[in-house]
Amino acid sequence: MVQSRSHVSIVGGGIGGLFAANALAAQGVPVSVYEQAPVIGEVGAGVFLTPNSVRHLQRIGLGPAVEQWGARVGHDSRYFRHDGAPIAPVQVTDSSGWNATFGMHRADLVEMLANALPAGTVHTGHRCTGFEQDGSTARVSFANGASTEADVVIAADGIHSELRPYVFASSRPVFSGSVAYRGLVPHERVPHWPTDRWQMWLGKGRHFLAFPVRSGKLINYVGFVPTDEEMKESWSAPGDPDILRLAFAGWDPRIHQLLNEVQITFRWALYDREPLPVWTRQRLSLLGDAAHPMLPHLGQGANQSIEDGMALATILARADRRTAPLALLAYERLRRERVAQVQRGARENGLRYDSAYSDLGVRDAEITAHAAFRKRLYDHDVLPDAQAAAATLA
Ligand SMILES: Cc1cc2nc3c(=O)[nH]c(=O)nc-3n(C[C@H](O)[C@H](O)[C@H](O)COP(=O)(O)OP(=O)(O)OC[C@H]3O[C@@H](n4cnc5c(N)ncnc54)[C@H](O)[C@@H]3O)c2cc1C
């Protein structure tokens, strides 16, 4: 029998934290989000949403907004060799044939998530600097002098998480040896560029991706290139469009048509971490990149954080102040191994994409066969298992 609702404080107002807040609010759980930035926002780049998370966005009522602001990609999506020779179609549906694969502008997604929350839920300008907990309460303190108490604190504060050391101390980020150049090109600058497909070109040590966002008004590109330089201090920085163009010189001329229109680009050093052995300490749990930063080679970091949020909200909705720590452990049990598989899968797929094979025929066969993995990934619905886990708390 539930005696009182857990009050949940989420640190971090990125895609993961904002989705979790929506999923909790939808179940009637009081929730607050604390974000360090003065305003909610995201970088000028795209994110690809897949059926395994879109079904949860639909459940919190954001299906129409995703359709409106996203750009659905279809069956002409393809992998190509670096020169433009087609390799294989891209899996854009789950096993039932449901196509819910959308390119989204990140700013559109976070704005949509923030606007859907009850007024007063999000507190910007709150950089978390401290945490403590006892048997009954967790406390978060902020650089601006404020502090808050909650039954449960969720660390959704990204790969550099301030709160992760309160759960698990010794985890070092692993540098992949690659950087991603990314940005957006207005479609009117490349009017012949298709707005209904996700396209990726694969070459030795590097690969190039493009997909539409914002109903096809913008084309998002990502150029993955090797580097010797570990961008330790600054993990994202302005990049030089000419260096980006040079990195893909001699590739499919279509890539050059797009890159010729690039005036501003940003470089992202690509890091992940080994899967963590624990995500929870009593009343504190990790979510999204704070729990499982992964390489972007399956396009799943944000999608998995949305799955996390649905699982967490479904379980916490059945918990009270007393059972909240058990609920967090149940959430961790449900999520940790699945996400670890996706983390490992992203590393493996990166090797495929960067053509680390002596026989490209083998690579192409693996890319073709990869559709089956994607289907399993996209078929997954975390909700029934979360409901079953929640039932054990009652
Ligand atoms: C090149 C590239 C391409 C990608 N493409 C895809 C894709 O197509 N699909 C996909 O699913 N994923 C993709 N990802 C991964 C995805 O971007 C991340 O997994 C996702 O954004 C993580 O969301 P998050 O909310 O957990 O963390 P973040 O987005 O990092 O959000 C963390 C938030 O916490 C705030 N914060 C940090 N510290 C504090 C503090 N101390 N106090 C208060 N607030 C704090 C930050 O300001 C931020 O708003 C890609 C990543 C990269 C690098």
Coordinates of C-alpha atoms and ligand atoms in Angstrom, one line a residue:
M1 CA 0.0 0.0 0.0
V2 CA 1.5 3.3 -1.1
Q3 CA 1.6 5.8 1.9
S4 CA 3.1 8.8 0.2
R5 CA 4.6 9.6 -3.2
S6 CA 8.3 9.8 -3.6
H7 CA 9.4 13.3 -4.3
V8 CA 12.1 13.1 -7.0
S9 CA 14.8 15.7 -7.7
I10 CA 16.6 15.3 -11.1
V11 CA 20.0 16.9 -11.6
G12 CA 20.5 17.7 -15.3
G13 CA 18.0 19.0 -17.8
G14 CA 19.2 17.2 -21.0
I15 CA 17.2 14.8 -23.0
G16 CA 17.4 12.1 -20.3
G17 CA 16.5 14.2 -17.3
L18 CA 13.7 16.0 -19.1
F19 CA 12.2 12.8 -20.4
A20 CA 12.3 11.2 -17.0
A21 CA 10.6 14.2 -15.5
N22 CA 7.8 14.0 -18.0
A23 CA 7.4 10.3 -17.4
L24 CA 7.2 10.9 -13.6
A25 CA 4.8 13.8 -13.9
A26 CA 2.6 11.8 -16.2
Q27 CA 2.3 9.2 -13.4
G28 CA 1.5 11.9 -10.8
V29 CA 4.9 11.8 -9.1
P30 CA 6.1 15.2 -7.9
V31 CA 9.4 16.0 -9.6
S32 CA 11.8 18.9 -9.9
V33 CA 14.6 19.3 -12.4
Y34 CA 17.8 21.3 -11.6
E35 CA 19.9 22.4 -14.6
Q36 CA 23.2 24.2 -14.5
A37 CA 22.7 26.3 -17.7
P38 CA 20.9 29.6 -17.4
V39 CA 18.3 28.4 -20.0
I40 CA 17.3 25.0 -21.3
G41 CA 18.9 24.3 -24.6
E42 CA 21.0 21.9 -26.7
V43 CA 23.8 22.1 -29.3
G44 CA 23.1 22.8 -32.9
A45 CA 23.0 19.3 -34.1
G46 CA 20.7 16.4 -34.8
V47 CA 19.7 13.3 -32.8
F48 CA 18.2 10.2 -34.3
L49 CA 15.2 8.7 -32.5
T50 CA 14.2 5.1 -33.0
P51 CA 11.1 3.0 -32.2
N52 CA 12.3 1.8 -28.8
S53 CA 12.1 5.4 -27.5
V54 CA 9.5 6.9 -29.8
R55 CA 6.9 4.5 -28.2
H56 CA 7.6 6.2 -24.8
L57 CA 7.4 9.7 -26.3
Q58 CA 4.0 8.7 -27.6
R59 CA 3.0 7.4 -24.2
I60 CA 3.7 10.8 -22.5
G61 CA 1.7 12.5 -25.3
L62 CA 4.5 13.8 -27.4
G63 CA 3.9 11.6 -30.5
P64 CA 2.3 14.4 -32.5
A65 CA 5.1 16.8 -31.6
V66 CA 7.7 14.3 -32.8
E67 CA 5.8 13.9 -36.1
Q68 CA 5.6 17.7 -36.4
W69 CA 9.2 18.6 -35.5
G70 CA 11.0 15.5 -36.6
A71 CA 11.8 14.2 -40.1
R72 CA 10.7 10.6 -40.5
V73 CA 13.2 8.6 -42.7
G74 CA 12.1 5.8 -44.9
H75 CA 13.1 2.7 -46.8
D76 CA 15.5 4.5 -49.2
S77 CA 17.9 4.9 -46.2
R78 CA 21.2 3.3 -47.2
Y79 CA 24.8 2.4 -46.2
F80 CA 27.3 3.2 -49.0
R81 CA 31.0 2.5 -49.5
H82 CA 33.1 5.7 -49.4
D83 CA 32.7 6.1 -53.2
G84 CA 28.9 5.9 -53.2
A85 CA 28.5 2.2 -54.1
P86 CA 25.5 1.0 -52.1
I87 CA 26.1 -1.6 -49.4
A88 CA 22.7 -2.3 -47.7
P89 CA 19.4 -0.7 -46.7
V90 CA 19.2 0.8 -43.2
Q91 CA 16.7 -0.8 -40.8
V92 CA 14.0 1.9 -40.2
T93 CA 11.2 -0.2 -38.6
D94 CA 10.8 -2.6 -35.8
S95 CA 9.8 -6.2 -36.6
S96 CA 6.2 -5.4 -37.0
G97 CA 7.0 -2.9 -39.8
W98 CA 6.3 0.2 -37.6
N99 CA 8.4 3.0 -38.9
A100 CA 9.2 5.4 -36.0
T101 CA 12.6 6.6 -37.0
F102 CA 13.0 10.4 -36.9
G103 CA 15.8 12.8 -37.3
M104 CA 15.3 15.6 -34.7
H105 CA 17.0 18.9 -34.0
R106 CA 18.3 18.5 -30.4
A107 CA 17.0 22.0 -29.5
D108 CA 13.5 21.1 -30.8
L109 CA 13.5 17.9 -28.7
V110 CA 14.6 19.5 -25.4
E111 CA 12.2 22.4 -25.9
M112 CA 9.4 20.0 -26.6
L113 CA 10.2 18.0 -23.4
A114 CA 10.7 21.2 -21.2
N115 CA 7.4 22.8 -22.5
A116 CA 5.4 19.6 -21.7
L117 CA 6.3 19.8 -18.0
P118 CA 4.1 21.5 -15.4
A119 CA 5.1 25.1 -14.8
G120 CA 7.8 25.5 -12.2
T121 CA 9.3 22.0 -12.6
V122 CA 12.6 23.1 -14.2
H123 CA 15.0 25.3 -12.2
T124 CA 17.8 26.6 -14.4
G125 CA 21.0 28.3 -13.1
H126 CA 21.4 25.4 -10.6
R127 CA 24.8 23.8 -10.8
C128 CA 24.9 20.9 -8.5
T129 CA 28.1 20.9 -6.4
G130 CA 27.3 18.6 -3.5
F131 CA 25.3 15.6 -2.3
E132 CA 24.6 13.9 1.0
Q133 CA 22.1 11.4 2.2
D134 CA 21.0 9.6 5.4
G135 CA 18.4 6.8 5.9
S136 CA 15.4 9.0 5.1
T137 CA 16.5 11.9 2.9
A138 CA 18.8 13.0 0.1
R139 CA 20.2 16.5 -0.1
V140 CA 21.6 18.3 -3.2
S141 CA 23.4 21.6 -2.9
F142 CA 24.1 24.1 -5.7
A143 CA 26.8 26.6 -6.6
N144 CA 24.2 29.4 -6.3
G145 CA 23.8 28.7 -2.5
A146 CA 20.5 26.9 -2.9
S147 CA 19.9 23.3 -1.6
T148 CA 17.0 20.9 -1.9
E149 CA 15.9 17.7 -0.1
A150 CA 14.2 14.8 -1.8
D151 CA 13.2 11.2 -1.2
V152 CA 15.1 10.3 -4.4
V153 CA 17.8 12.1 -6.5
I154 CA 18.4 11.1 -10.1
A155 CA 21.8 12.1 -11.6
A156 CA 21.0 12.9 -15.2
D157 CA 24.0 15.2 -15.5
G158 CA 25.8 13.7 -18.4
I159 CA 29.1 12.1 -19.2
H160 CA 31.0 14.5 -16.8
S161 CA 28.5 13.7 -14.0
E162 CA 29.2 15.6 -10.7
L163 CA 27.0 13.0 -8.9
R164 CA 28.4 9.7 -10.3
P165 CA 31.3 9.6 -7.8
Y166 CA 28.7 9.4 -5.0
V167 CA 27.7 6.1 -6.6
F168 CA 30.9 4.6 -8.0
A169 CA 34.2 6.2 -7.6
S170 CA 36.7 4.8 -10.1
S171 CA 35.5 5.1 -13.6
R172 CA 37.7 6.8 -16.3
P173 CA 36.3 7.9 -19.6
V174 CA 37.8 6.0 -22.5
F175 CA 38.9 8.0 -25.6
S176 CA 37.9 6.3 -28.9
G177 CA 40.6 8.0 -31.0
S178 CA 37.9 9.7 -33.1
V179 CA 36.2 13.1 -33.2
A180 CA 32.9 13.9 -34.7
Y181 CA 32.5 17.0 -36.8
R182 CA 28.8 17.9 -36.8
G183 CA 26.4 20.7 -37.8
L184 CA 23.4 21.6 -39.9
V185 CA 23.0 22.8 -43.4
P186 CA 19.7 24.5 -44.5
H187 CA 18.0 22.3 -47.1
E188 CA 17.5 25.4 -49.3
R189 CA 21.3 25.4 -49.8
V190 CA 21.2 21.8 -51.0
P191 CA 17.7 21.6 -52.6
H192 CA 18.4 18.2 -54.3
W193 CA 19.3 16.5 -51.0
P194 CA 16.7 13.9 -50.1
T195 CA 14.7 14.7 -47.0
D196 CA 13.3 11.2 -46.5
R197 CA 16.4 9.1 -45.8
W198 CA 19.3 8.4 -43.4
Q199 CA 22.5 7.9 -45.4
M200 CA 26.0 6.7 -44.2
W201 CA 29.2 6.4 -46.2
L202 CA 31.9 4.0 -44.8
G203 CA 35.7 4.3 -45.4
K204 CA 39.0 3.4 -43.8
G205 CA 39.2 4.9 -40.3
R206 CA 36.3 7.4 -41.0
H207 CA 32.6 7.5 -41.8
F208 CA 30.1 10.2 -42.8
L209 CA 26.4 10.4 -41.8
A210 CA 23.6 12.7 -43.0
F211 CA 19.9 12.8 -42.1
P212 CA 17.1 15.4 -42.2
V213 CA 15.8 17.2 -39.1
R214 CA 13.0 19.8 -38.5
S215 CA 10.6 18.4 -41.1
G216 CA 13.4 18.3 -43.6
K217 CA 14.2 22.0 -43.4
L218 CA 17.7 21.2 -42.2
I219 CA 20.2 18.4 -43.0
N220 CA 22.2 17.2 -40.1
Y221 CA 25.7 15.8 -40.9
V222 CA 28.3 14.1 -38.8
G223 CA 31.8 13.4 -40.1
F224 CA 33.7 10.8 -37.9
V225 CA 37.5 11.1 -38.3
P226 CA 40.5 9.7 -36.4
T227 CA 42.7 12.0 -34.4
D228 CA 45.9 11.7 -32.3
E229 CA 45.0 14.6 -30.1
E230 CA 43.0 13.7 -27.0
M231 CA 40.7 16.7 -26.5
K232 CA 41.0 16.4 -22.7
E233 CA 40.3 19.9 -21.5
S234 CA 37.6 20.8 -24.0
W235 CA 35.5 17.9 -25.3
S236 CA 33.7 20.0 -27.8
A237 CA 35.2 22.9 -29.7
P238 CA 34.7 24.9 -33.0
G239 CA 36.1 22.9 -35.9
D240 CA 37.6 24.1 -39.3
P241 CA 35.2 23.3 -42.2
D242 CA 38.2 23.1 -44.6
I243 CA 39.8 20.4 -42.5
L244 CA 36.4 18.5 -42.5
R245 CA 36.2 18.8 -46.3
L246 CA 39.8 17.6 -46.6
A247 CA 39.0 14.6 -44.4
F248 CA 36.5 13.4 -47.0
A249 CA 38.3 14.4 -50.2
G250 CA 37.9 11.9 -52.9
W251 CA 34.7 10.4 -51.4
D252 CA 31.2 10.3 -53.0
P253 CA 30.6 13.7 -54.7
R254 CA 27.3 14.0 -52.9
I255 CA 29.2 14.4 -49.6
H256 CA 31.1 17.4 -51.2
Q257 CA 27.9 19.0 -52.4
L258 CA 26.8 19.1 -48.7
L259 CA 30.2 20.0 -47.2
N260 CA 30.7 22.8 -49.6
E261 CA 27.7 24.5 -47.8
V262 CA 29.2 24.1 -44.3
Q263 CA 30.3 27.5 -42.8
I264 CA 30.4 26.5 -39.1
T265 CA 31.1 23.2 -37.6
F266 CA 31.9 21.8 -34.2
R267 CA 34.2 18.9 -33.1
W268 CA 33.2 16.4 -30.5
A269 CA 35.8 14.1 -28.9
L270 CA 34.2 10.7 -28.7
Y271 CA 34.5 9.1 -25.3
D272 CA 32.6 6.3 -23.5
R273 CA 33.1 4.4 -20.3
E274 CA 33.2 0.8 -19.4
P275 CA 29.8 -0.3 -18.1
L276 CA 29.5 0.5 -14.4
P277 CA 28.9 -2.3 -11.9
V278 CA 26.5 -0.2 -9.9
W279 CA 24.1 2.7 -10.7
T280 CA 22.5 3.2 -7.2
R281 CA 23.5 4.2 -3.7
Q282 CA 20.4 4.2 -1.5
R283 CA 18.4 7.2 -2.6
L284 CA 20.7 8.2 -5.5
S285 CA 20.6 6.6 -9.0
L286 CA 22.2 7.4 -12.3
L287 CA 20.4 7.8 -15.6
G288 CA 21.4 8.5 -19.3
D289 CA 25.0 9.4 -20.0
A290 CA 25.7 9.8 -16.3
A291 CA 25.1 6.0 -16.1
H292 CA 26.2 4.8 -19.5
P293 CA 28.0 7.1 -21.8
M294 CA 28.4 5.3 -25.1
L295 CA 29.9 5.9 -28.5
P296 CA 27.3 7.2 -31.0
H297 CA 27.8 4.3 -33.5
L298 CA 24.4 2.8 -32.8
G299 CA 22.7 6.2 -32.3
Q300 CA 21.3 5.0 -29.0
G301 CA 22.6 7.3 -26.1
A302 CA 19.5 9.5 -26.1
N303 CA 17.2 6.6 -27.0
Q304 CA 18.5 4.5 -24.1
S305 CA 18.1 7.5 -21.7
I306 CA 14.5 7.7 -22.7
E307 CA 14.1 4.0 -22.0
D308 CA 15.7 4.6 -18.6
G309 CA 13.2 7.3 -17.8
M310 CA 10.2 5.2 -18.6
A311 CA 11.5 2.3 -16.5
L312 CA 12.4 4.6 -13.6
A313 CA 9.0 6.5 -13.6
T314 CA 7.0 3.3 -13.9
I315 CA 8.8 1.7 -10.9
L316 CA 9.0 4.9 -8.7
A317 CA 5.3 5.6 -9.2
R318 CA 4.6 2.5 -7.1
A319 CA 7.1 3.4 -4.3
D320 CA 6.8 5.5 -1.2
R321 CA 9.6 7.2 0.8
R322 CA 10.4 3.9 2.6
T323 CA 10.5 1.7 -0.5
A324 CA 12.2 4.3 -2.8
P325 CA 15.7 2.7 -2.4
L326 CA 14.3 -0.7 -3.3
A327 CA 12.6 0.9 -6.3
L328 CA 15.9 2.4 -7.5
L329 CA 17.6 -1.0 -7.2
A330 CA 14.7 -2.6 -9.3
Y331 CA 15.2 0.2 -11.9
E332 CA 19.0 -0.6 -12.0
R333 CA 18.4 -4.3 -12.3
L334 CA 16.1 -3.8 -15.2
R335 CA 18.4 -1.5 -17.1
R336 CA 22.0 -2.1 -16.4
E337 CA 22.7 -5.3 -18.5
R338 CA 20.6 -4.2 -21.5
V339 CA 22.4 -0.9 -21.7
A340 CA 25.8 -2.5 -21.2
Q341 CA 25.0 -4.6 -24.3
V342 CA 24.2 -1.5 -26.2
Q343 CA 27.4 0.2 -25.0
R344 CA 29.5 -2.8 -26.2
G345 CA 27.5 -3.0 -29.5
A346 CA 28.2 0.7 -30.2
R347 CA 32.0 0.0 -29.9
E348 CA 31.7 -3.0 -32.2
N349 CA 29.6 -1.1 -34.8
G350 CA 32.2 1.7 -34.8
L351 CA 34.8 -0.8 -36.0
R352 CA 32.5 -1.8 -38.7
Y353 CA 31.7 1.8 -39.7
D354 CA 35.4 2.6 -39.8
S355 CA 36.0 -0.4 -42.0
A356 CA 38.6 -2.1 -39.7
Y357 CA 38.5 -5.2 -41.9
S358 CA 41.0 -6.5 -44.4
D359 CA 38.1 -7.9 -46.5
L360 CA 35.4 -5.3 -47.1
G361 CA 33.1 -8.1 -48.3
V362 CA 33.0 -9.3 -44.7
R363 CA 32.3 -5.8 -43.4
D364 CA 29.5 -5.4 -46.0
A365 CA 28.0 -8.8 -45.1
E366 CA 28.0 -7.8 -41.4
I367 CA 26.4 -4.4 -42.2
T368 CA 23.7 -6.2 -44.1
A369 CA 23.1 -8.8 -41.3
H370 CA 23.1 -6.0 -38.7
A371 CA 19.4 -5.3 -39.5
A372 CA 18.5 -8.2 -37.3
F373 CA 20.2 -6.6 -34.3
R374 CA 18.5 -3.3 -35.0
K375 CA 15.1 -5.0 -35.1
R376 CA 15.7 -6.6 -31.7
L377 CA 16.9 -3.2 -30.4
Y378 CA 13.8 -1.4 -31.7
D379 CA 11.3 -4.1 -30.7
H380 CA 12.3 -3.7 -27.0
D381 CA 9.5 -2.2 -24.8
V382 CA 10.8 -1.6 -21.3
L383 CA 7.3 -0.9 -20.0
P384 CA 5.9 -4.4 -19.3
D385 CA 9.1 -5.4 -17.4
A386 CA 9.0 -2.2 -15.4
Q387 CA 5.4 -2.8 -14.5
A388 CA 6.2 -6.3 -13.3
A389 CA 9.2 -4.9 -11.3
A390 CA 6.9 -2.2 -9.8
A391 CA 4.3 -4.8 -8.8
T392 CA 6.9 -6.5 -6.5
L393 CA 7.2 -3.3 -4.5
A394 CA 3.5 -3.1 -3.5
Ligands
LIG1 C1 28.3 13.0 -32.3 C2 27.2 12.4 -31.4 C3 26.1 11.9 -32.1 C4 25.0 11.3 -31.3 N1 23.9 10.9 -31.9 C5 22.9 10.3 -31.2 C6 21.7 9.8 -31.9 O1 21.6 10.0 -33.1 N2 20.8 9.2 -31.1 C7 21.0 9.0 -29.8 O2 20.1 8.4 -29.2 N3 22.1 9.5 -29.1 C8 23.0 10.1 -29.8 N4 24.1 10.6 -29.2 C9 24.2 10.5 -27.7 C10 23.3 11.5 -27.0 O3 23.6 12.8 -27.4 C11 23.5 11.4 -25.5 O4 23.5 10.0 -25.1 C12 22.3 12.1 -24.8 O5 22.3 13.4 -25.2 C13 22.5 12.0 -23.3 O6 21.5 12.7 -22.6 P1 21.7 13.0 -21.1 O7 20.4 13.8 -20.7 O8 21.9 11.7 -20.3 O9 23.0 13.9 -20.9 P2 23.3 15.4 -21.5 O10 22.6 15.6 -22.8 O11 24.8 15.4 -21.4 O12 22.6 16.3 -20.4 C14 23.2 16.5 -19.2 C15 22.6 17.8 -18.6 O13 23.0 18.0 -17.3 C16 23.5 19.3 -17.1 N5 24.5 19.3 -16.1 C17 25.7 18.7 -16.1 N6 26.3 18.9 -14.9 C18 25.5 19.5 -14.1 C19 25.5 19.9 -12.7 N7 26.6 19.7 -12.0 N8 24.4 20.5 -12.2 C20 23.3 20.7 -12.9 N9 23.2 20.3 -14.2 C21 24.3 19.7 -14.8 C22 24.1 19.7 -18.5 O14 24.1 21.1 -18.6 C23 23.1 19.0 -19.4 O15 22.0 19.9 -19.7 C24 25.2 11.2 -29.9 C25 26.3 11.7 -29.3 C26 27.3 12.3 -30.0 C27 28.5 12.8 -29.3

